[in-house]
mmCIF file of C-alpha atoms in Angstrom:
data_model
loop_
_atom_site.group_PDB
_atom_site.id
_atom_site.type_symbol
_atom_site.label_atom_id
_atom_site.label_comp_id
_atom_site.label_asym_id
_atom_site.label_seq_id
_atom_site.Cartn_x
_atom_site.Cartn_y
_atom_site.Cartn_z
ATOM 1 C CA HIS T 1 0.227 0.230 -0.340
ATOM 2 C CA THR T 2 1.091 3.483 -0.630
ATOM 3 C CA ASP T 3 0.564 6.772 1.811
ATOM 4 C CA ARG T 4 -1.021 9.772 0.492
ATOM 5 C CA ASP T 5 2.712 11.172 -1.254
ATOM 6 C CA GLY T 6 2.553 7.773 -3.046
ATOM 7 C CA ARG T 7 5.448 6.641 -1.083
ATOM 8 C CA ILE T 8 5.579 2.992 -0.328
ATOM 9 C CA LYS T 9 7.030 0.971 3.202
ATOM 10 C CA LEU T 10 9.940 -1.304 2.545
ATOM 11 C CA GLN T 11 12.152 -2.803 4.271
ATOM 12 C CA PHE T 12 15.736 -2.739 3.853
ATOM 13 C CA HIS T 13 18.275 -5.760 4.188
ATOM 14 C CA TRP T 14 19.614 -4.471 7.876
ATOM 15 C CA GLN T 15 15.812 -4.368 8.962
ATOM 16 C CA ARG T 16 15.490 -7.992 8.433
ATOM 17 C CA GLY T 17 15.827 -11.017 10.725
ATOM 18 C CA ALA T 18 16.232 -11.741 14.310
ATOM 19 C CA SER T 19 19.475 -9.772 14.499
ATOM 20 C CA SER T 20 18.236 -7.168 12.867
ATOM 21 C CA SER T 21 19.902 -3.219 13.298
ATOM 22 C CA HIS T 22 16.412 -1.849 14.708
ATOM 23 C CA ARG T 23 16.049 -4.374 17.294
ATOM 24 C CA LEU T 24 12.808 -5.458 16.371
ATOM 25 C CA GLY T 25 11.857 -8.944 17.355
ATOM 26 C CA HIS T 26 9.712 -11.127 14.829
ATOM 27 C CA GLY T 27 6.687 -11.156 17.889
ATOM 28 C CA SER T 28 6.221 -14.943 16.721
ATOM 29 C CA PRO T 29 9.284 -17.277 18.010
ATOM 30 C CA THR T 30 7.877 -20.175 14.686
ATOM 31 C CA LEU T 31 9.245 -17.558 11.890
ATOM 32 C CA ASP T 32 12.629 -18.538 10.414
ATOM 33 C CA ALA T 33 15.299 -15.914 11.383
ATOM 34 C CA ASP T 34 15.839 -14.627 7.690
ATOM 35 C CA ASN T 35 12.233 -13.850 7.208
ATOM 36 C CA ALA T 36 10.938 -10.196 7.885
ATOM 37 C CA PRO T 37 9.021 -9.426 11.037
ATOM 38 C CA ALA T 38 5.415 -8.741 10.145
ATOM 39 C CA SER T 39 5.310 -5.833 11.439
ATOM 40 C CA ASP T 40 4.707 -2.603 9.835
ATOM 41 C CA ALA T 41 7.061 -0.981 12.250
ATOM 42 C CA SER T 42 10.130 -2.336 10.647
ATOM 43 C CA GLY T 43 9.266 -0.370 7.468
ATOM 44 C CA THR T 44 10.545 2.326 5.995
ATOM 45 C CA TRP T 45 8.585 4.839 4.192
ATOM 46 C CA VAL T 46 10.452 5.676 0.967
ATOM 47 C CA ARG T 47 9.627 7.674 -2.170
ATOM 48 C CA VAL T 48 8.903 5.651 -5.604
ATOM 49 C CA GLY T 49 11.126 7.649 -8.888
ATOM 50 C CA GLN T 50 8.640 7.861 -11.965
ATOM 51 C CA GLY T 51 9.566 8.342 -15.490
ATOM 52 C CA TRP T 52 7.495 11.251 -15.736
ATOM 53 C CA ALA T 53 6.409 13.128 -13.117
ATOM 54 C CA GLY T 54 4.929 16.953 -11.831
ATOM 55 C CA ALA T 55 2.292 19.050 -10.610
ATOM 56 C CA ASN T 56 -0.947 17.720 -11.746
ATOM 57 C CA TRP T 57 0.179 15.290 -14.196
ATOM 58 C CA GLY T 58 2.457 12.282 -14.610
ATOM 59 C CA SER T 59 2.548 8.684 -14.503
ATOM 60 C CA GLY T 60 2.381 5.989 -11.403
ATOM 61 C CA PHE T 61 3.850 2.706 -11.347
ATOM 62 C CA ILE T 62 3.855 1.561 -8.019
ATOM 63 C CA PRO T 63 5.769 -1.787 -6.816
ATOM 64 C CA ARG T 64 3.471 -4.391 -5.735
ATOM 65 C CA LEU T 65 3.983 -6.134 -2.000
ATOM 66 C CA GLY T 66 6.440 -8.658 -2.532
ATOM 67 C CA GLN T 67 8.333 -7.025 -5.197
ATOM 68 C CA GLU T 68 12.521 -6.496 -4.703
ATOM 69 C CA VAL T 69 13.083 -2.526 -5.451
ATOM 70 C CA VAL T 70 16.514 -0.840 -6.202
ATOM 71 C CA VAL T 71 17.034 2.001 -3.993
ATOM 72 C CA ALA T 72 19.416 5.127 -4.647
ATOM 73 C CA PHE T 73 20.365 7.348 -1.983
ATOM 74 C CA LEU T 74 19.807 10.882 -2.822
ATOM 75 C CA GLU T 75 23.437 12.840 -2.741
ATOM 76 C CA GLY T 76 24.665 9.522 -1.254
ATOM 77 C CA ASN T 77 22.854 10.242 2.086
ATOM 78 C CA ILE T 78 21.804 7.118 3.960
ATOM 79 C CA ASP T 79 18.164 9.418 5.067
ATOM 80 C CA ARG T 80 17.090 10.476 1.614
ATOM 81 C CA PRO T 81 16.221 7.136 -0.087
ATOM 82 C CA VAL T 82 14.333 6.798 -3.342
ATOM 83 C CA VAL T 83 12.997 3.888 -5.225
ATOM 84 C CA ILE T 84 14.618 3.957 -8.692
ATOM 85 C CA GLY T 85 13.077 0.675 -10.021
ATOM 86 C CA ALA T 86 12.241 -3.355 -9.538
ATOM 87 C CA ALA T 87 14.243 -6.327 -10.164
ATOM 88 C CA TYR T 88 13.157 -9.577 -10.960
ATOM 89 C CA ASN T 89 13.877 -11.694 -7.955
ATOM 90 C CA GLY T 90 13.554 -15.469 -9.211
ATOM 91 C CA GLN T 91 10.331 -15.965 -7.406
ATOM 92 C CA GLY T 92 6.908 -16.545 -9.605
ATOM 93 C CA SER T 93 6.795 -18.112 -12.883
ATOM 94 C CA GLY T 94 7.702 -17.119 -15.953
ATOM 95 C CA ASN T 95 5.009 -18.906 -17.679
ATOM 96 C CA ALA T 96 2.190 -18.375 -15.925
ATOM 97 C CA GLN T 97 -1.044 -17.909 -17.235
ATOM 98 C CA GLY T 98 -1.273 -14.612 -19.307
ATOM 99 C CA ASN T 99 2.607 -13.972 -19.464
ATOM 100 C CA GLU T 100 2.266 -15.210 -23.470
ATOM 101 C CA VAL T 101 3.937 -12.434 -25.194
ATOM 102 C CA SER T 102 5.989 -12.832 -28.688
ATOM 103 C CA HIS T 103 8.494 -10.990 -29.969
ATOM 104 C CA ARG T 104 6.233 -9.952 -32.760
ATOM 105 C CA GLN T 105 3.678 -8.039 -30.208
ATOM 106 C CA CYS T 106 7.136 -6.595 -28.435
ATOM 107 C CA ALA T 107 8.647 -4.797 -31.834
ATOM 108 C CA ARG T 108 5.077 -3.320 -33.232
ATOM 109 C CA LEU T 109 5.470 0.141 -33.974
ATOM 110 C CA VAL T 110 2.968 2.738 -33.222
ATOM 111 C CA PRO T 111 2.062 5.134 -35.606
ATOM 112 C CA TRP T 112 1.378 9.025 -34.605
#
């Protein structure tokens, strides 16, 4: 989900697991130590960069729950993260229903 500003809540790798740097436990002893805690308290609200954005216009492509994202830090400042893309993490099936795309469809030109 997003907040009113279109930011998403994500977990950095250092926020994951029983020995994470934020010192919050899982809340459940049955969870794997490598799993992220099932708590919104361990997430961070981060802006999502868009290919086209401005006042009252633009596009919005919001990553979905479970997607892996690529994060950059503005001016190298760890307190200023921004999502700059998403990366396939090997989960899911490439031949799932509805994924039948041919090369011909990908190369179609649209006349202007």
